[in-house]
Every structure is written in structure tokens, then in C-alpha cells.
Short mmCIF file of C-alpha atoms in Angstrom, two decimals:
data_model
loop_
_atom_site.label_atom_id
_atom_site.label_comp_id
_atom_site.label_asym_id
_atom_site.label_seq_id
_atom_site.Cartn_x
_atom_site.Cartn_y
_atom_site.Cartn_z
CA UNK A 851 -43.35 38.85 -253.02
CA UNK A 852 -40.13 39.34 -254.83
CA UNK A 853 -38.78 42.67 -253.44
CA UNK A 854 -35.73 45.01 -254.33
CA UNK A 855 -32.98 43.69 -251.88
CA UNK A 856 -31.99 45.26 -248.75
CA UNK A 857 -35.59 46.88 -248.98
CA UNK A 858 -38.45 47.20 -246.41
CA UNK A 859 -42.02 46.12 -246.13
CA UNK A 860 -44.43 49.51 -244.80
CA UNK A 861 -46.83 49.17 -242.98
CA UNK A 862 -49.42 52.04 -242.73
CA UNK A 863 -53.67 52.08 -241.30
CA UNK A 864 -56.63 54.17 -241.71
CA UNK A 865 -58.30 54.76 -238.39
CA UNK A 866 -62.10 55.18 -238.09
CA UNK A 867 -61.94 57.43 -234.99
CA UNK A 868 -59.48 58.82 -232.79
CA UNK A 869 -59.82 56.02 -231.01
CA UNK A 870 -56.09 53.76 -231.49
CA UNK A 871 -57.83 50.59 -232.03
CA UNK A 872 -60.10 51.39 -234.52
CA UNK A 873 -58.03 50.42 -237.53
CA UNK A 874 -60.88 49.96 -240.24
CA UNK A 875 -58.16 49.30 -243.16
CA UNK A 876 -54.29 48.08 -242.75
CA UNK A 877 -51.75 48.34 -245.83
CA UNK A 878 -48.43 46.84 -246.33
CA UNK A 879 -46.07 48.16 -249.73
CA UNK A 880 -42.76 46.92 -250.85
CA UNK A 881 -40.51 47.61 -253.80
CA UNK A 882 -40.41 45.24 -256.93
CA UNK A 883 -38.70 45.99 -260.00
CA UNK A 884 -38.27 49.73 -259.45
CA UNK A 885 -41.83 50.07 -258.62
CA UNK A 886 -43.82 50.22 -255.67
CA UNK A 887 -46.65 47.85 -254.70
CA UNK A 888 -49.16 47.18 -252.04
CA UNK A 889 -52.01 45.27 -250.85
CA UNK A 890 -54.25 46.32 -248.77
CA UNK A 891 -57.43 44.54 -246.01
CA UNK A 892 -60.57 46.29 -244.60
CA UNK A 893 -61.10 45.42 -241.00
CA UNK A 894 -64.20 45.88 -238.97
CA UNK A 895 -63.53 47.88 -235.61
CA UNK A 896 -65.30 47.58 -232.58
CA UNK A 897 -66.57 51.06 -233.32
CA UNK A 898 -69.48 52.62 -235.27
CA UNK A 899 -67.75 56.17 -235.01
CA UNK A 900 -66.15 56.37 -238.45
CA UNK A 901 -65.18 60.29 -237.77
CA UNK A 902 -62.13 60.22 -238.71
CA UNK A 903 -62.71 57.82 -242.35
CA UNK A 904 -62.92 59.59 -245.57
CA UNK A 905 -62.55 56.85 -247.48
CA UNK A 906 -63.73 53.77 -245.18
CA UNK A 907 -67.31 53.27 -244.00
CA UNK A 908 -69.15 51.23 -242.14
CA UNK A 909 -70.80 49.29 -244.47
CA UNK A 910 -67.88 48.99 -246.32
CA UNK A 911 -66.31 46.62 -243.63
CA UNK A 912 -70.24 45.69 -242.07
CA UNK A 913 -68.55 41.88 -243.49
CA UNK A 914 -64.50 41.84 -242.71
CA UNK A 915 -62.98 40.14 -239.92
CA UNK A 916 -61.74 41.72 -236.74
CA UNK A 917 -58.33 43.23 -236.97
CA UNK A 918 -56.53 40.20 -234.95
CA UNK A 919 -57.74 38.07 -237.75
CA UNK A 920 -56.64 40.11 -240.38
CA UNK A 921 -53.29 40.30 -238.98
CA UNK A 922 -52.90 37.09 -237.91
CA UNK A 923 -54.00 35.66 -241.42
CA UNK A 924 -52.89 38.44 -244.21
CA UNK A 925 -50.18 40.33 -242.90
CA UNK A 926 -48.28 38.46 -240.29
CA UNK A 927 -47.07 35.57 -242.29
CA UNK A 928 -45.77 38.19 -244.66
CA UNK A 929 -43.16 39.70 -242.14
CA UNK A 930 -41.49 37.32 -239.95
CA UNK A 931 -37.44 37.42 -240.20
CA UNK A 932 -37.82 40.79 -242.20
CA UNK A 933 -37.57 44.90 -241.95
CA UNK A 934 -40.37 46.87 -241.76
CA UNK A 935 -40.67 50.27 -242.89
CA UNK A 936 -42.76 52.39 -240.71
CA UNK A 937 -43.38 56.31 -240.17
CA UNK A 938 -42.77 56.98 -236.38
CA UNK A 939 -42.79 53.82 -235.69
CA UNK A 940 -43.86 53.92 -232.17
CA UNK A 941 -46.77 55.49 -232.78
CA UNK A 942 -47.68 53.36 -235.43
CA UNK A 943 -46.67 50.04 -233.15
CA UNK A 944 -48.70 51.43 -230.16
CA UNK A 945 -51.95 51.76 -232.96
CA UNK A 946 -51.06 48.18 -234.18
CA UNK A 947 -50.97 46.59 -230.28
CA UNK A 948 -54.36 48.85 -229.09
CA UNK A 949 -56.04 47.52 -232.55
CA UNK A 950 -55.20 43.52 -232.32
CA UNK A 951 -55.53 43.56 -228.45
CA UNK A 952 -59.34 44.20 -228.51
CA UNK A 953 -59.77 40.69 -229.54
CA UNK A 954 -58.71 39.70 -225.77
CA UNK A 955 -55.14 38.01 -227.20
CA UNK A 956 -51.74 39.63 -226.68
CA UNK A 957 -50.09 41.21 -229.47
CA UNK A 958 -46.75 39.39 -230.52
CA UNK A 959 -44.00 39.86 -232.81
CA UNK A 960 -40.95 38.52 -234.26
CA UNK A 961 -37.88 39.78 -233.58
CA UNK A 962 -37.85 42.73 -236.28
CA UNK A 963 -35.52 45.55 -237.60
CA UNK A 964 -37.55 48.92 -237.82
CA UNK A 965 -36.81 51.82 -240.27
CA UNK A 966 -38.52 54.78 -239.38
CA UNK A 967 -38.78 57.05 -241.95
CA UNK A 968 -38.98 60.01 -239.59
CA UNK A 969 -36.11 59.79 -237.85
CA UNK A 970 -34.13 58.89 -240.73
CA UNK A 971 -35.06 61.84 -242.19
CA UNK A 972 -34.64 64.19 -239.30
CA UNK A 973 -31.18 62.09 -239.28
CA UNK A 974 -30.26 62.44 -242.33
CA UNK A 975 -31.64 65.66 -244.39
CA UNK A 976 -30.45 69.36 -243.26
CA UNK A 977 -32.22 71.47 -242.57
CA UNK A 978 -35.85 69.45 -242.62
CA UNK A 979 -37.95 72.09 -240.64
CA UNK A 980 -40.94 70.01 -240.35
CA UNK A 981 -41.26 66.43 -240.33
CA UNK A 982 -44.56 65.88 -241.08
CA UNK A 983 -45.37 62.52 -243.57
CA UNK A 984 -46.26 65.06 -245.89
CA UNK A 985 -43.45 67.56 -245.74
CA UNK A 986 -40.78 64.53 -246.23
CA UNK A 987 -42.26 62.94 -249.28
CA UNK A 988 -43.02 66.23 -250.94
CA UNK A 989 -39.07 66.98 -249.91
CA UNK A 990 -38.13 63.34 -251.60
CA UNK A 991 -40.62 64.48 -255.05
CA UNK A 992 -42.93 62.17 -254.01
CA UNK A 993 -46.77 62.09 -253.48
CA UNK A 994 -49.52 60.38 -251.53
CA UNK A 995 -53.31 60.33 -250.72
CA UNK A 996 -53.18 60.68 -247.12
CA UNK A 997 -56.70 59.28 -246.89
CA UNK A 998 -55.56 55.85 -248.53
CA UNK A 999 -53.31 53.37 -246.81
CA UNK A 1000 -51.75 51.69 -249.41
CA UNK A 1001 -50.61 55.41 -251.17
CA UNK A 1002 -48.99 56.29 -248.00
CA UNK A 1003 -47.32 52.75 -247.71
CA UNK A 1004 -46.06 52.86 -251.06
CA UNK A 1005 -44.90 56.79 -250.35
CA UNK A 1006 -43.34 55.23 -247.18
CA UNK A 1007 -41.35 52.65 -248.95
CA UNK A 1008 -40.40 54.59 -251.50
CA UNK A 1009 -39.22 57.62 -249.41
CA UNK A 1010 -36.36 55.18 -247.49
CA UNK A 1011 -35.89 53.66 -250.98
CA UNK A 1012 -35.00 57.18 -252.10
CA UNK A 1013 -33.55 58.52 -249.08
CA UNK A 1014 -30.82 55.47 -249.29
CA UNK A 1015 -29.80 56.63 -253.07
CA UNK A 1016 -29.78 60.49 -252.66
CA UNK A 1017 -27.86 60.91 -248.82
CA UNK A 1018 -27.53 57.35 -248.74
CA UNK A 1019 -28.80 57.09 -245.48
CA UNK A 1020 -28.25 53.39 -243.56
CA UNK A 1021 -29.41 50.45 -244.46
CA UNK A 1022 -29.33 49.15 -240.88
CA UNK A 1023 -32.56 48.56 -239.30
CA UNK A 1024 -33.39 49.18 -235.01
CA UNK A 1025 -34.26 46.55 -233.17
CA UNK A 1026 -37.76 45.99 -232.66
CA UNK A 1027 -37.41 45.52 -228.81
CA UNK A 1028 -35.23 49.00 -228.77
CA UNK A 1029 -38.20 50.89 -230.57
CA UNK A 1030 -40.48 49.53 -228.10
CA UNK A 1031 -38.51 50.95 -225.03
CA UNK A 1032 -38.42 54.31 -226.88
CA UNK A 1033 -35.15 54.65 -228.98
CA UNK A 1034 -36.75 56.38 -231.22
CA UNK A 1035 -38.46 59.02 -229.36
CA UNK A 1036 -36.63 61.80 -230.62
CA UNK A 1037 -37.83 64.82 -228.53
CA UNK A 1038 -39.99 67.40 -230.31
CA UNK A 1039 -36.93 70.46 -229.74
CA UNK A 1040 -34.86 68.77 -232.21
CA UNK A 1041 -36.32 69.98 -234.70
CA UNK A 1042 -36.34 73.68 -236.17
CA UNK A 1043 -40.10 75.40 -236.17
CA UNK A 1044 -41.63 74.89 -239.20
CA UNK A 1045 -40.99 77.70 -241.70
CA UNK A 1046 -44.79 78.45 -241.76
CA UNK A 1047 -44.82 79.18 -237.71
CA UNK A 1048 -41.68 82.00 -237.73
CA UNK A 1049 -43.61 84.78 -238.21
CA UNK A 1050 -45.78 84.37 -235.33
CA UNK A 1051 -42.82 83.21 -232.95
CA UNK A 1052 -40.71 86.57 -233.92
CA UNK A 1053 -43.57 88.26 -232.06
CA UNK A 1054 -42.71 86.13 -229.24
CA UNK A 1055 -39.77 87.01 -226.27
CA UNK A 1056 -36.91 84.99 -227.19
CA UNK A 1057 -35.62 82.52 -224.45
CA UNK A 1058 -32.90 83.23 -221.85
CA UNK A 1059 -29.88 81.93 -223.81
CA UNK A 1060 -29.12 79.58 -220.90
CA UNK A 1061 -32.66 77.64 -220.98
CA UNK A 1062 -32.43 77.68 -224.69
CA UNK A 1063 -28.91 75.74 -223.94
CA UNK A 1064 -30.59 73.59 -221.62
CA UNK A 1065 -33.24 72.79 -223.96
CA UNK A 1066 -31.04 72.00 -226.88
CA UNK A 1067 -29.02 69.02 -224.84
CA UNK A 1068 -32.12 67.88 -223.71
CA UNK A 1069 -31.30 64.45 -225.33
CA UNK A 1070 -32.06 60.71 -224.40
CA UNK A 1071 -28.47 58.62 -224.64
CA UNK A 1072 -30.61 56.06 -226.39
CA UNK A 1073 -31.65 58.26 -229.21
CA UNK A 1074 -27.93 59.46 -229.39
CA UNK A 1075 -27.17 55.65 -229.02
CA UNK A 1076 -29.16 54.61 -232.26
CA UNK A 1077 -27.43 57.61 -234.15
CA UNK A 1078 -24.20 55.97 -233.87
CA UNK A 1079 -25.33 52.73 -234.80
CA UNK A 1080 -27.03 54.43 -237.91
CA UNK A 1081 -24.30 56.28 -239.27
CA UNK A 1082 -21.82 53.77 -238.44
CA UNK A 1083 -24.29 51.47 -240.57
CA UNK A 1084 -23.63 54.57 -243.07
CA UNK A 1085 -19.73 54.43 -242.75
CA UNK A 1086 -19.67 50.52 -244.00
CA UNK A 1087 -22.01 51.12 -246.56
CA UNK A 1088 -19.73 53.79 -247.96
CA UNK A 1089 -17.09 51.34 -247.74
CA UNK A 1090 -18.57 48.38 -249.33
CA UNK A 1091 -19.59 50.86 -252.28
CA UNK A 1092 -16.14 51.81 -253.00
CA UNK A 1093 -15.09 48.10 -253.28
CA UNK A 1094 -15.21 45.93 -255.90
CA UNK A 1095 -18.53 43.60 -256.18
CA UNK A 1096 -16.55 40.64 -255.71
CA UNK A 1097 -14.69 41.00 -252.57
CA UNK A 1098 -15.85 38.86 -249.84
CA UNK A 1099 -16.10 41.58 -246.85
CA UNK A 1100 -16.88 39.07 -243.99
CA UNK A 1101 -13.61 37.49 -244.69
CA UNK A 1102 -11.58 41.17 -243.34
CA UNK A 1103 -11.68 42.56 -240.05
CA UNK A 1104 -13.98 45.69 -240.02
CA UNK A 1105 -10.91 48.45 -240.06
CA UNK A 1106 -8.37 46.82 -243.20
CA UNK A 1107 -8.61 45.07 -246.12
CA UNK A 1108 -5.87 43.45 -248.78
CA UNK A 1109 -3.60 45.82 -249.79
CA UNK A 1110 -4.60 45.02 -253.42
CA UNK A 1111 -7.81 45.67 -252.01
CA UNK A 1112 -7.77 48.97 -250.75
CA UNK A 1113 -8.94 52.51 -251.92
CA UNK A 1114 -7.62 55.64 -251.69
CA UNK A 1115 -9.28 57.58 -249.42
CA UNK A 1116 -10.15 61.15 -249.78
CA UNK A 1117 -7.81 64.22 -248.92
CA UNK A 1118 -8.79 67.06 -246.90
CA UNK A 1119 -6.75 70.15 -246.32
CA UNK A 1120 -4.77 70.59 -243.24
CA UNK A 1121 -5.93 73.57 -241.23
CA UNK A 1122 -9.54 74.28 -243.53
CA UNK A 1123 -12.12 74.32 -241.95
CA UNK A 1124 -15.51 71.66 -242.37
CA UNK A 1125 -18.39 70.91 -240.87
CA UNK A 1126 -20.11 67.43 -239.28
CA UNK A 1127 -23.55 67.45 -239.05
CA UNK A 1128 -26.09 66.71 -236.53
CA UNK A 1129 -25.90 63.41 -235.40
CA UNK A 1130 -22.57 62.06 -236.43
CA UNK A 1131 -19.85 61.15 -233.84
CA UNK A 1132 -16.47 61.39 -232.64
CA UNK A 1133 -13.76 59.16 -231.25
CA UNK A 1134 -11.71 61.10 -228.95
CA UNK A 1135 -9.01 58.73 -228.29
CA UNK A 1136 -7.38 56.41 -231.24
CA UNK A 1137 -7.00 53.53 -229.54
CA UNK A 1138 -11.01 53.40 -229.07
CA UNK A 1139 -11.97 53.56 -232.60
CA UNK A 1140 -11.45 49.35 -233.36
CA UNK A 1141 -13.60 49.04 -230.08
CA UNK A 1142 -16.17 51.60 -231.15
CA UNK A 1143 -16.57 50.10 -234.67
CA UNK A 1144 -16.38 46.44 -233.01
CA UNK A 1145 -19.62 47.06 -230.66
CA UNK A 1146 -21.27 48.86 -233.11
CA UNK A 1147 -20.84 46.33 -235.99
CA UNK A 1148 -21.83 43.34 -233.19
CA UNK A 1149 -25.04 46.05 -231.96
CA UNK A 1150 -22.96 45.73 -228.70
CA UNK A 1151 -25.38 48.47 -227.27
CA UNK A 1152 -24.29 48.10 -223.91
CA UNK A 1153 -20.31 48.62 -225.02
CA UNK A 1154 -21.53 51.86 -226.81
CA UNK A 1155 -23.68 52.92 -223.99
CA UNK A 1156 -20.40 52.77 -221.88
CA UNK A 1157 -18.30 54.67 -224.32
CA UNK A 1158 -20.98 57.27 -224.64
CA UNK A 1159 -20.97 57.77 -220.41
CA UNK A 1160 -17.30 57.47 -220.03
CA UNK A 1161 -16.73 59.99 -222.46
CA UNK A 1162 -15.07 58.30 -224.80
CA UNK A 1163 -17.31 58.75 -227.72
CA UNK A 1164 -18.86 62.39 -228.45
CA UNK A 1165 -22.27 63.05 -230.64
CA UNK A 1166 -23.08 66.02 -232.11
CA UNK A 1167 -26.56 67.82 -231.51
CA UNK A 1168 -26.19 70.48 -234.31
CA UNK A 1169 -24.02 71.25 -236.69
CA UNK A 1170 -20.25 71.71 -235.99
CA UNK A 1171 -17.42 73.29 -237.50
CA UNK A 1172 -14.42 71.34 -237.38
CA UNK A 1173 -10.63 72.00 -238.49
CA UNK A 1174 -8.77 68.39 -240.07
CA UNK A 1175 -5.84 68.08 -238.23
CA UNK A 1176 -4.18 65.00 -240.57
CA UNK A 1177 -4.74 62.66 -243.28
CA UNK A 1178 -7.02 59.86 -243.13
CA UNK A 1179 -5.66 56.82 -241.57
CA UNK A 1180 -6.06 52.77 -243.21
CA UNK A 1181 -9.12 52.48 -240.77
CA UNK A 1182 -11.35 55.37 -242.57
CA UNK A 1183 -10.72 57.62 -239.41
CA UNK A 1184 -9.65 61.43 -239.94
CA UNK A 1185 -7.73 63.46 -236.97
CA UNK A 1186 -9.99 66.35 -236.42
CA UNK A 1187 -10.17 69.30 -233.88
CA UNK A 1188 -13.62 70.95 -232.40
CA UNK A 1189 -13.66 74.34 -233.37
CA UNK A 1190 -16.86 76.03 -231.94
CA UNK A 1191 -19.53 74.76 -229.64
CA UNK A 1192 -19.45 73.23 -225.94
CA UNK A 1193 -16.47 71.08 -226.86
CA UNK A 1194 -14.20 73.71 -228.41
CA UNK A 1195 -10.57 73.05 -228.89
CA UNK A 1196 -11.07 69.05 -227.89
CA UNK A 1197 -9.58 66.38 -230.77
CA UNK A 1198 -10.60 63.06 -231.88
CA UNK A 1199 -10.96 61.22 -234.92
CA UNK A 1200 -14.12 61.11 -237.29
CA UNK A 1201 -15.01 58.82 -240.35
CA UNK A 1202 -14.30 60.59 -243.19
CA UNK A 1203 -17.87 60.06 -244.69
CA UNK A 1204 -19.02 62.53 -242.09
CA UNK A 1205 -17.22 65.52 -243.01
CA UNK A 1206 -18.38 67.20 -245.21
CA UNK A 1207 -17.26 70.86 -246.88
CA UNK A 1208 -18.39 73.93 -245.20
CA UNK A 1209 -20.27 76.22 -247.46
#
């Protein structure tokens, strides 16, 4: 397969039941030439409840090998070394495992990178609402047959392809082993109700303003922890884009370049006020930002961890005004002071990618 670089193989499965391992077709979709493309196998589950198939019957896959074959033979050798592209990815892994373990034989993987197209999403576009499969392609202009594997791969694929070009969001993949303990769990509350739903809940009695408080910084520090690595992955992208093609990056440290080399970075007005969304971070002491952008360049996940306890890096869990306190410095970093929220009047410094102007 010759695919677009720095893009992802998806993986998506049509189920015959509820059951997770009764995968009766599996997909896989890449980009080539500005196009998307997929293959796709039928697989014979261990099932002869096809209740939840529109597409797939029985007969259809009465002759196809067992799902462990399958991915053992087909799709396997296609993705060692590589990204995959998956939509809530833990879900999908835990279908994948249940599927390929009824064949008595414990499910194994490479050491992947994961980008899951729902939480980059919920990342990465304001003001999402619902983040459906559905509900983020439409939101991206694209389109899929949900009842067809290889249209939602190819949607999948394409949606991170797009979401890249338009936001950009990160390149940077997670871990396999760091979705499998749950990084990517974001909890259901982070989320606003979808759009459809507020009529019915303005009937409801709002929520004591402390649990709704409570509720809103009930967050994981891994999920916060994967933020940072994702739009930290978004900071250096930024940077490499404003540099010429032929400049050898791995040759500079991570915070300065060649003074022929460098860009002018962007001016914001002392005193006005802008806003960081949801997600992005702040150092709150200078002298931490070359060991921030160290561990999370190296996916040093204990150093962040640390940093994230000791209170030395802050993430943001909704939209923030700020007020831009200085210029930017050589390293990309811009003094900034907290102006509403739980963390009012504190200062740090953010990457100037992150600010953007309030409306």
C-alpha cells in the first residue's frame, strides 16, 4: 500500500449480534493519492444470530475463516510498526480481542500508536455537542454507510486526514499500551448534551452549582496527561510548518533554532484579553517550560505525570479567558495571566499556538 505520509490505517467491523465477538466482516482504509481506499474480509462468527447485520448474512460467510485467521493472515501483516486510525479506540480494541480470542489463542499486538478520531475531535473542535461517528463526519462534510465497514473506515481515515488540515490537530499517535489502560476514556460529562436533548433537560431541575462543579473536574490525570502530549505534538507541528522544508529539525534543541533560522513570532496585545481552549496547558513557572517540552517530546509520561501533581503544569477543562501579559519569548512561550475560572489571577506561560482571539 503506498499511503499519504504521516497518515493512518482504520480499522472498523460489522458485528452480527450484540455479542463483541461476533465480527462477521473487518475493514481496514488508508489514504493514497488524495483518495481513500479500503479492503475489506467476511469472517464467520461463532454465532447464527445475525441481529444486528444489515448487510452481512449467514450464508454470506457459511465459507470464510474464523476471525483469528482472518486477522492473523489479511490484516495483521498489514500493520506492524504503523498508526492505526480507530473511532474510540477502546471500544473498538476490546471488540477486536473478544472476536480473535474465541479461537482459544491470545490476542497480540505490536507496539502501535492509536489515533482516535473521537477524542481528537472532542479535543480539537469547539463546541462538538455530540460525538457520535456520525455527527463528526457530517461536521468534517463527509459521509458514510454506517452499515458497511469499509465506508466507515474510509470516513474514519479521512476525518483525521481532514481534521489535521482544517484545526490541524496532532499528528502524534497514543501508545497502544496507554489506550489499553484507559487513556482515552474521556468521561461522558465532557461533553455538552446534544443539541437535540435541550429541550427536554430545560424541563429538568438544574443541579446544585457545587455538584455541577464537582462534576465538571471530574477528570482522569491520564486523559489530561494525553492532552498535553497531543497539543504539544500540535505546538511542533506549528513550528516545523513555519520553517523552511529544508532545515534539518533533529539537528536543534526543541526550544531554538539558527538565528538565520528563526521566525517571527506572532504579537498579541498587552492587557487584551483571549481565550485558550479546552484542553490546552499552562506552564506556571519559566524555568519548567524546557523540562515540560523535554518529557513531552521524549513521551516521558512519568516526568509529565509529576509536573501535573506537583502543580507545576495546569490544564484547562473549558474554555478560559486569559489576559497576555508580554511578548512571546525565542522558545514559542507567551507570559499570560488567568482571568476567570478556579485559577483566577495565577500566571504562567502558554504556547502561542494556543491562544487564540476572543470573539
Amino acid at each position: 500500500m503506498r499511503r499519504k505520509n504521516n497518515s493512518a490505517i482504520a480499522i472498523a467491523f460489522d458485528k452480527a449480534s450484540s455479542d463483541d465477538a461476533s465480527i462477521c466482516r473487518i475493514a481496514i482504509a488508508w489514504i493514497s493519492e488524495s483518495k481513500a481506499h479500503s479492503m475489506s474480509c467476511l469472517v464467520k462468527p461463532p454465532t447464527d444470530d445475525f441481529s444486528c447485520s444489515r448487510k452481512v448474512t449467514a450464508s454470506m460467510v457459511a465459507h470464510s475463516a474464523d476471525f483469528a485467521t482472518v486477522w492473523d493472515r489479511r490484516i495483521l501483516p498489514l500493520l506492524k510498526g504503523d498508526v492505526l486510525a480507530l473511532y474510540d479506540a477502546s471500544r473498538t480494541l476490546h471488540a477486536l480481542k473478544a472476536s480473535y480470542e474465541t479461537s482459544g489463542r491470545a490476542f497480540m499486538l505490536p507496539e502501535l500508536y492509536i489515533r482516535d478520531l473521537r477524542f481528537l475531535a472532542i479535543t480539537y473542535m469547539p463546541g462538538l455537542g455530540n460525538d457520535s461517528f456520525i455527527s463528526i463526519i457530517h461536521r468534517l462534510r463527509l459521509s458514510a454507510d454506517l452499515d458497511d465497514a469499509a465506508s466507515r473506515a474510509r470516513a474514519c481515515t479521512s476525518a483525521l486526514d481532514r481534521l489535521q488540515m482544517i484545526y490541524p490537530a496532532s499528528g502524534y499517535g497514543v501508545p497502544l499500551s496507554m489506550v489499553l489502560a484507559g487513556a482515552l476514556n474521556l468521561p461522558a460529562d465532557t461533553l455538552q448534551e446534544d443539541t437535540e436533548l435541550e429541550n427536554e433537560e430545560e424541563e429538568e431541575e438544574p443541579a446544585p452549582l457545587l455538584e455541577r462543579l464537582t462534576n465538571a473536574t471530574r477528570f482522569s490525570l491520564i486523559p489530561l496527561l494525553v492532552i498535553c502530549l497531543c497539543l504539544f505534538g500540535y505546538y511542533m507541528y506549528r513550528q516545523r510548518q513555519n520553517e523552511p522544508a529544508h532545515v534539518d529539525f533533529s539537528s536543534y534543541s526543541s526550544t531554538e533554532v539558527p538565528k538565520s533560522q528563526k521566525k517571527e513570532l506572532p504579537r498579541f496585545e498587552a492587557g487584551k484579553t483571549y481565550t485558550m481552549m479546552r484542553g490546552t496547558y499552562v506552564v506556571m513557572n519559566e524555568k519548567d517550560i524546557d523540562l515540560f517540552v523535554t518529557a513531552a517530546k521524549e513521551h516521558d509520561t512519568d516526568k509529565i505525570r509529576t509536573m501535573l501533581r506537583n502543580g507545576q503544569v495546569l490544564v484547562f477543562q473549558s474554555a478560559v479567558p486569559i489576559e497576555v501579559t508580554g511578548d512571546p519569548h525565542g522558545n514559542g512561550f507567551v507570559p499570560i495571566t488567568i482571568k476567570e475560572g478556579d485559577h483566577a489571577g495565577q500566571s504562567g506561560y502558554a504556547a502561542y499556538s494556543m491562544i487564540i482571539k476572543s470573539k
